[in-house]
């Protein structure tokens, strides 16, 4: 299972890199057309905004895989190994419950928004909001995997 999650995280990382590159190009075009050609493009600003939303959510899921989120490591130093495992398990359980709500509500939001289109790109807004349930699934996979590794010490 660790191998599958590792492949998923590698793909997520590549998608994040591609989104960041596309965002740089969109913002560069916006600056070029606005300040040099004096003919601003309407769609570049909107594209950069939506890419930033996707970058944030997917980046959060990837950050979970590399343990880059804020944690309770300072407190864990003072706990016994048995209590530490309990604390990690409870934290993971609460996180998974939150991510399940995030998936369910994010999916409902995305589906309700499929008929609404963005003004510049004419993109269904549900596509923009679909990152919420997608990242929720990735977050669950990663929190379970990271917690399992922390508790057992193995993949």
Coordinates of C-alpha atoms in Angstrom, one line a residue:
X1 CA 0.0 0.0 0.0
X2 CA 2.9 2.3 0.7
X3 CA 4.1 2.0 -2.8
X4 CA 0.7 3.0 -4.3
X5 CA 0.5 6.0 -2.0
X6 CA 4.1 6.9 -3.0
X7 CA 3.1 6.8 -6.7
X8 CA 0.0 8.9 -6.0
X9 CA 2.1 11.5 -4.1
X10 CA 4.7 11.6 -6.9
X11 CA 1.9 12.3 -9.4
X12 CA 0.4 14.9 -7.1
X13 CA 3.9 16.5 -6.9
X14 CA 4.2 16.7 -10.7
X15 CA 0.7 18.2 -11.0
X16 CA 1.6 20.8 -8.4
X17 CA 4.8 21.7 -10.3
X18 CA 2.8 21.9 -13.6
X19 CA 0.2 24.1 -11.9
X20 CA 2.9 26.4 -10.6
X21 CA 4.5 26.7 -14.0
X22 CA 1.2 27.4 -15.6
X23 CA 0.5 30.0 -13.0
X24 CA 3.8 31.7 -13.6
X25 CA 3.1 31.9 -17.4
X26 CA -0.4 33.2 -16.8
X27 CA 0.8 36.0 -14.5
X28 CA 3.7 36.8 -16.8
X29 CA 1.3 37.2 -19.7
X30 CA -1.0 39.4 -17.6
X31 CA 1.9 41.7 -16.7
X32 CA 3.2 41.7 -20.2
X33 CA -0.2 42.6 -21.8
X34 CA -1.3 45.0 -19.1
X35 CA 1.9 47.1 -18.6
X36 CA 3.8 46.7 -21.9
X37 CA 1.1 46.3 -24.5
X38 CA -1.6 48.2 -22.5
X39 CA -4.2 45.6 -23.5
X40 CA -4.9 43.5 -20.4
X41 CA -6.1 39.9 -20.8
X42 CA -9.2 39.2 -18.7
X43 CA -8.7 35.4 -18.6
X44 CA -5.2 35.3 -17.2
X45 CA -6.1 36.8 -13.9
X46 CA -9.0 34.4 -13.5
X47 CA -6.8 31.4 -14.5
X48 CA -4.1 32.4 -12.0
X49 CA -6.7 32.6 -9.2
X50 CA -8.2 29.2 -9.9
X51 CA -4.8 27.6 -10.3
X52 CA -3.9 29.1 -6.9
X53 CA -6.9 27.4 -5.4
X54 CA -5.9 24.0 -6.9
X55 CA -2.3 24.6 -5.8
X56 CA -3.3 25.3 -2.2
X57 CA -5.5 22.3 -1.8
X58 CA -3.2 19.8 -3.6
X59 CA -0.2 21.3 -1.9
X60 CA -1.9 20.7 1.4
X61 CA -2.4 17.0 0.6
X62 CA 1.2 16.7 -0.6
X63 CA 2.5 18.5 2.5
X64 CA 0.7 15.9 4.6
X65 CA 2.7 13.2 2.9
X66 CA 6.0 14.7 3.8
X67 CA 4.9 15.7 7.3
X68 CA 5.1 19.5 6.6
X69 CA 2.0 20.4 8.5
X70 CA 2.1 21.8 12.0
X71 CA 2.2 19.1 14.6
X72 CA 2.5 18.3 18.3
X73 CA 6.1 17.2 18.3
X74 CA 7.0 19.3 21.3
X75 CA 4.3 17.7 23.5
X76 CA 5.1 14.2 22.1
X77 CA 8.6 14.4 23.6
X78 CA 7.2 14.3 27.1
X79 CA 4.8 11.4 26.5
X80 CA 5.5 7.7 26.9
X81 CA 5.5 5.7 23.7
X82 CA 2.1 4.1 24.5
X83 CA 0.4 7.4 25.2
X84 CA 2.1 8.9 22.1
X85 CA 0.5 6.2 20.0
X86 CA -2.9 7.0 21.4
X87 CA -2.4 10.7 20.8
X88 CA -1.3 10.1 17.2
X89 CA -4.3 7.7 16.7
X90 CA -6.8 10.2 18.1
X91 CA -5.4 13.1 16.0
X92 CA -5.5 10.9 12.9
X93 CA -9.1 9.9 13.6
X94 CA -10.2 13.5 14.1
X95 CA -8.4 14.5 10.9
X96 CA -10.0 11.7 8.9
X97 CA -13.5 12.7 10.2
X98 CA -12.8 16.3 9.2
X99 CA -11.6 15.2 5.7
X100 CA -14.7 13.0 5.2
X101 CA -16.9 16.1 5.9
X102 CA -14.7 18.0 3.5
X103 CA -15.1 15.4 0.8
X104 CA -18.9 15.2 1.2
X105 CA -19.5 18.9 1.4
X106 CA -16.9 19.7 -1.3
X107 CA -18.5 17.2 -3.7
X108 CA -22.0 18.7 -3.1
X109 CA -20.6 22.2 -3.7
X110 CA -18.9 21.1 -6.9
X111 CA -22.0 19.4 -8.3
X112 CA -24.2 22.4 -7.5
X113 CA -21.8 24.7 -9.2
X114 CA -21.4 22.8 -12.5
X115 CA -24.1 24.9 -14.1
X116 CA -22.4 28.2 -13.1
X117 CA -19.6 29.3 -15.4
X118 CA -16.7 31.6 -14.7
X119 CA -16.9 35.0 -16.5
X120 CA -13.5 35.0 -18.3
X121 CA -12.8 31.4 -19.0
X122 CA -16.4 30.1 -19.3
X123 CA -15.3 27.2 -17.1
X124 CA -17.8 25.4 -15.0
X125 CA -17.2 26.5 -11.4
X126 CA -17.7 22.9 -10.3
X127 CA -14.4 22.1 -11.9
X128 CA -12.7 24.7 -9.7
X129 CA -14.4 23.4 -6.6
X130 CA -13.8 19.7 -7.4
X131 CA -10.3 20.1 -5.9
X132 CA -11.9 20.1 -2.4
X133 CA -13.1 16.4 -2.5
X134 CA -10.0 15.3 -4.5
X135 CA -7.7 16.8 -2.0
X136 CA -9.8 15.4 0.8
X137 CA -9.2 11.9 -0.5
X138 CA -5.5 12.5 -0.8
X139 CA -5.4 13.9 2.7
X140 CA -7.1 10.9 4.1
X141 CA -4.7 8.5 2.3
X142 CA -1.7 10.5 3.5
X143 CA -2.8 11.0 7.1
X144 CA -3.5 7.3 7.5
X145 CA -0.2 6.4 5.8
X146 CA 1.9 8.9 7.9
X147 CA 0.2 7.9 11.1
X148 CA 0.7 4.2 10.4
X149 CA 4.4 4.8 9.8
X150 CA 4.7 6.8 13.0
X151 CA 2.9 4.3 15.1
X152 CA 4.4 1.1 13.7
X153 CA 7.7 2.3 12.3
X154 CA 7.2 0.5 9.0
X155 CA 5.5 1.1 5.7

